[in-house]
PDB file of C-alpha atoms in Angstrom:
ATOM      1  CA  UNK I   1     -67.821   0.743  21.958  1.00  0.00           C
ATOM      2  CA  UNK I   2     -70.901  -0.706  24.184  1.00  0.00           C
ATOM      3  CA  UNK I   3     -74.239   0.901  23.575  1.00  0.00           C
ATOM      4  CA  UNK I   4     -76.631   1.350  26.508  1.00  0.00           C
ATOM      5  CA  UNK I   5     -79.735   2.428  27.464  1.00  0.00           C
ATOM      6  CA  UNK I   6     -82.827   2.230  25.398  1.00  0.00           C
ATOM      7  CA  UNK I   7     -80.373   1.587  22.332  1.00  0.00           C
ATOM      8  CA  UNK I   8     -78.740  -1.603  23.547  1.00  0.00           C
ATOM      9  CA  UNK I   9     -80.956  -4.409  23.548  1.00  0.00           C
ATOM     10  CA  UNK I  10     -81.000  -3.738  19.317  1.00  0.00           C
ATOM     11  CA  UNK I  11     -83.366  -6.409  18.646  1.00  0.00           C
ATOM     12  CA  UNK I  12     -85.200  -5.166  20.907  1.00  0.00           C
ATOM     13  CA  UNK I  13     -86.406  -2.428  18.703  1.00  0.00           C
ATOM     14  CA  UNK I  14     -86.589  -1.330  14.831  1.00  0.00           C
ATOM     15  CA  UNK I  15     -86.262   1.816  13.128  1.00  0.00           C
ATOM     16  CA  UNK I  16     -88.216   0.405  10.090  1.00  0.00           C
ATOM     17  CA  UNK I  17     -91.091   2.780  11.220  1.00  0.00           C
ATOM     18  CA  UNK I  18     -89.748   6.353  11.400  1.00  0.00           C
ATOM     19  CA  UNK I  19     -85.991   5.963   9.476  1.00  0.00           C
ATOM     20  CA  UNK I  20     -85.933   9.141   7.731  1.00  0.00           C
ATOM     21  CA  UNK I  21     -83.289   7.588   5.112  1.00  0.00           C
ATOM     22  CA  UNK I  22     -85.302   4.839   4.650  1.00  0.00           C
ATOM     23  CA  UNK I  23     -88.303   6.851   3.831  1.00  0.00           C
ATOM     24  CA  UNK I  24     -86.188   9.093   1.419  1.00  0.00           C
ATOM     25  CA  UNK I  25     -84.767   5.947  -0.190  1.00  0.00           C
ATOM     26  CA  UNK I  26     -88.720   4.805  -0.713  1.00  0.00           C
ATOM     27  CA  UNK I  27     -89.510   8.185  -2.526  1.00  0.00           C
ATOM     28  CA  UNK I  28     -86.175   8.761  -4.378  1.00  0.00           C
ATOM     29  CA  UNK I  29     -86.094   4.993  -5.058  1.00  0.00           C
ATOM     30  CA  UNK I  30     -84.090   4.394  -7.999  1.00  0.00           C
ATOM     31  CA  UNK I  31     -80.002   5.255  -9.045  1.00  0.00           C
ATOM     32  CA  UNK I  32     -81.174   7.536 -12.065  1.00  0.00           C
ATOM     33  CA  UNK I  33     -83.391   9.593 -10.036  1.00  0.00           C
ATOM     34  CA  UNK I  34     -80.872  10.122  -7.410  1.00  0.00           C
ATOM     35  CA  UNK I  35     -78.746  11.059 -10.389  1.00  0.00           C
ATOM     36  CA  UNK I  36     -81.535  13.488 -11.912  1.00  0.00           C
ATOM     37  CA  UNK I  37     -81.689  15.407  -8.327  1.00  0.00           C
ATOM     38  CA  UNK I  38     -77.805  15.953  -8.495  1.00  0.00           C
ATOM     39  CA  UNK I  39     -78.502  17.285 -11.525  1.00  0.00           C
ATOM     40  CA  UNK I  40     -81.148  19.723 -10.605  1.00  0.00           C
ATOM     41  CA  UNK I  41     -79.366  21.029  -7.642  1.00  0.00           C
ATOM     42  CA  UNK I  42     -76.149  21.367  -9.864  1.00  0.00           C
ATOM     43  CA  UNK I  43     -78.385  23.951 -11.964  1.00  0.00           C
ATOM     44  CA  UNK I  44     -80.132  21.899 -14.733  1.00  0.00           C
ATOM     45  CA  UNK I  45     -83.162  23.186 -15.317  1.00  0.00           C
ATOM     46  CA  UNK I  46     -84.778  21.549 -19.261  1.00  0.00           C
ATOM     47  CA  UNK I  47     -85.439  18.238 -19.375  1.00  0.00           C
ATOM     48  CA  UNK I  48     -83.260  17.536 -22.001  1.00  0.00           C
ATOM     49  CA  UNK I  49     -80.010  18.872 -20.329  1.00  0.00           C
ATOM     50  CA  UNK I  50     -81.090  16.834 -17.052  1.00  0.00           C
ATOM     51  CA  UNK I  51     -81.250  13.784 -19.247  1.00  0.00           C
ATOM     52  CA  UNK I  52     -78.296  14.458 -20.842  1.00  0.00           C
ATOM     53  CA  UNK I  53     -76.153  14.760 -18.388  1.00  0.00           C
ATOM     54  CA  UNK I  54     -77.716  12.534 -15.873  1.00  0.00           C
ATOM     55  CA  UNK I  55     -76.661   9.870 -18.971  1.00  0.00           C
ATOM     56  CA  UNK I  56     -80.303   8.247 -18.959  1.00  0.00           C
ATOM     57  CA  UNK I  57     -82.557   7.570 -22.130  1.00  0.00           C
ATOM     58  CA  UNK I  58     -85.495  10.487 -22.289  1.00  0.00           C
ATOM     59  CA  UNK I  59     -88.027   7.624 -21.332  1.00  0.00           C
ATOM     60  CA  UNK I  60     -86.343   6.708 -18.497  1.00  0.00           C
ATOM     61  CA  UNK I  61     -85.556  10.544 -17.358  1.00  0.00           C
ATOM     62  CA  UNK I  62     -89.650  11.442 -18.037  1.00  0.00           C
ATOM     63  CA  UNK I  63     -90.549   8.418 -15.419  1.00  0.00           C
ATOM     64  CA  UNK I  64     -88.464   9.495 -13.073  1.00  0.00           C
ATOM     65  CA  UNK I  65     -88.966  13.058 -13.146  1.00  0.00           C
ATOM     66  CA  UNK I  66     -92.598  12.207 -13.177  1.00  0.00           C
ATOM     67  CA  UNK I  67     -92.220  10.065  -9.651  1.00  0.00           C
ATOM     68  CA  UNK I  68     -89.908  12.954  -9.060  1.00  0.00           C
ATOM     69  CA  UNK I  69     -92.728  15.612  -8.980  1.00  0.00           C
ATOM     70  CA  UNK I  70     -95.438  13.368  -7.697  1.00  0.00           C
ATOM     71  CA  UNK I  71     -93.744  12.996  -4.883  1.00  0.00           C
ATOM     72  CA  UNK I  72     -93.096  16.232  -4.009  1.00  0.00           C
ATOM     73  CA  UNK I  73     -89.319  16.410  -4.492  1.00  0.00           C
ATOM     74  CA  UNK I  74     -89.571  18.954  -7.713  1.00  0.00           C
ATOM     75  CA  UNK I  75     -91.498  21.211  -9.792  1.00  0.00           C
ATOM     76  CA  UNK I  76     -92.789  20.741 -13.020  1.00  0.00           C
ATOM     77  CA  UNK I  77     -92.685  24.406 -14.784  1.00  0.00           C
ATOM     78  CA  UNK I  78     -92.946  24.739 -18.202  1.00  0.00           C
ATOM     79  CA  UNK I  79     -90.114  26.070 -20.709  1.00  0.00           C
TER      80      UNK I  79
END
């Protein structure tokens, strides 16, 4: 497979700029909040359960869901 067009001279450009994956691998950024979102779209809705079964410590679970929130991935609601 040849590519051509604008897409065939590749160092002739970069997707470093506008790569949506990149930019979702910036905000989501770690393996245990990746883990925490499976979680959370699997149904888990207390912090403890998404710990629990996202097999993190509760510090490390807080500091992610924290970046988590910030970022504007989830929704902090209380119990």
């Amino acid at each position: 497979m040849k590519l051509s067009g604008r897409l065939a001279d590749r160092d002739g450009w970069t997707a470093a700029d506008w790569c949506p994956m990149e930019y979702a691998l910036q905000l989501i950024g770690t393996h245990s909040a990746m883990v925490l979102l499976r979680e959370a779209f699997w149904g888990g809705r207390r912090f403890d359960d998404l710990a629990h079964r996202a097999g993190v410590t509760e510090q490390i679970a807080a500091k992610r869901l924290r970046q988590l929130v910030e970022a504007g991935l989830m929704e902090k609601q209380p119990y």
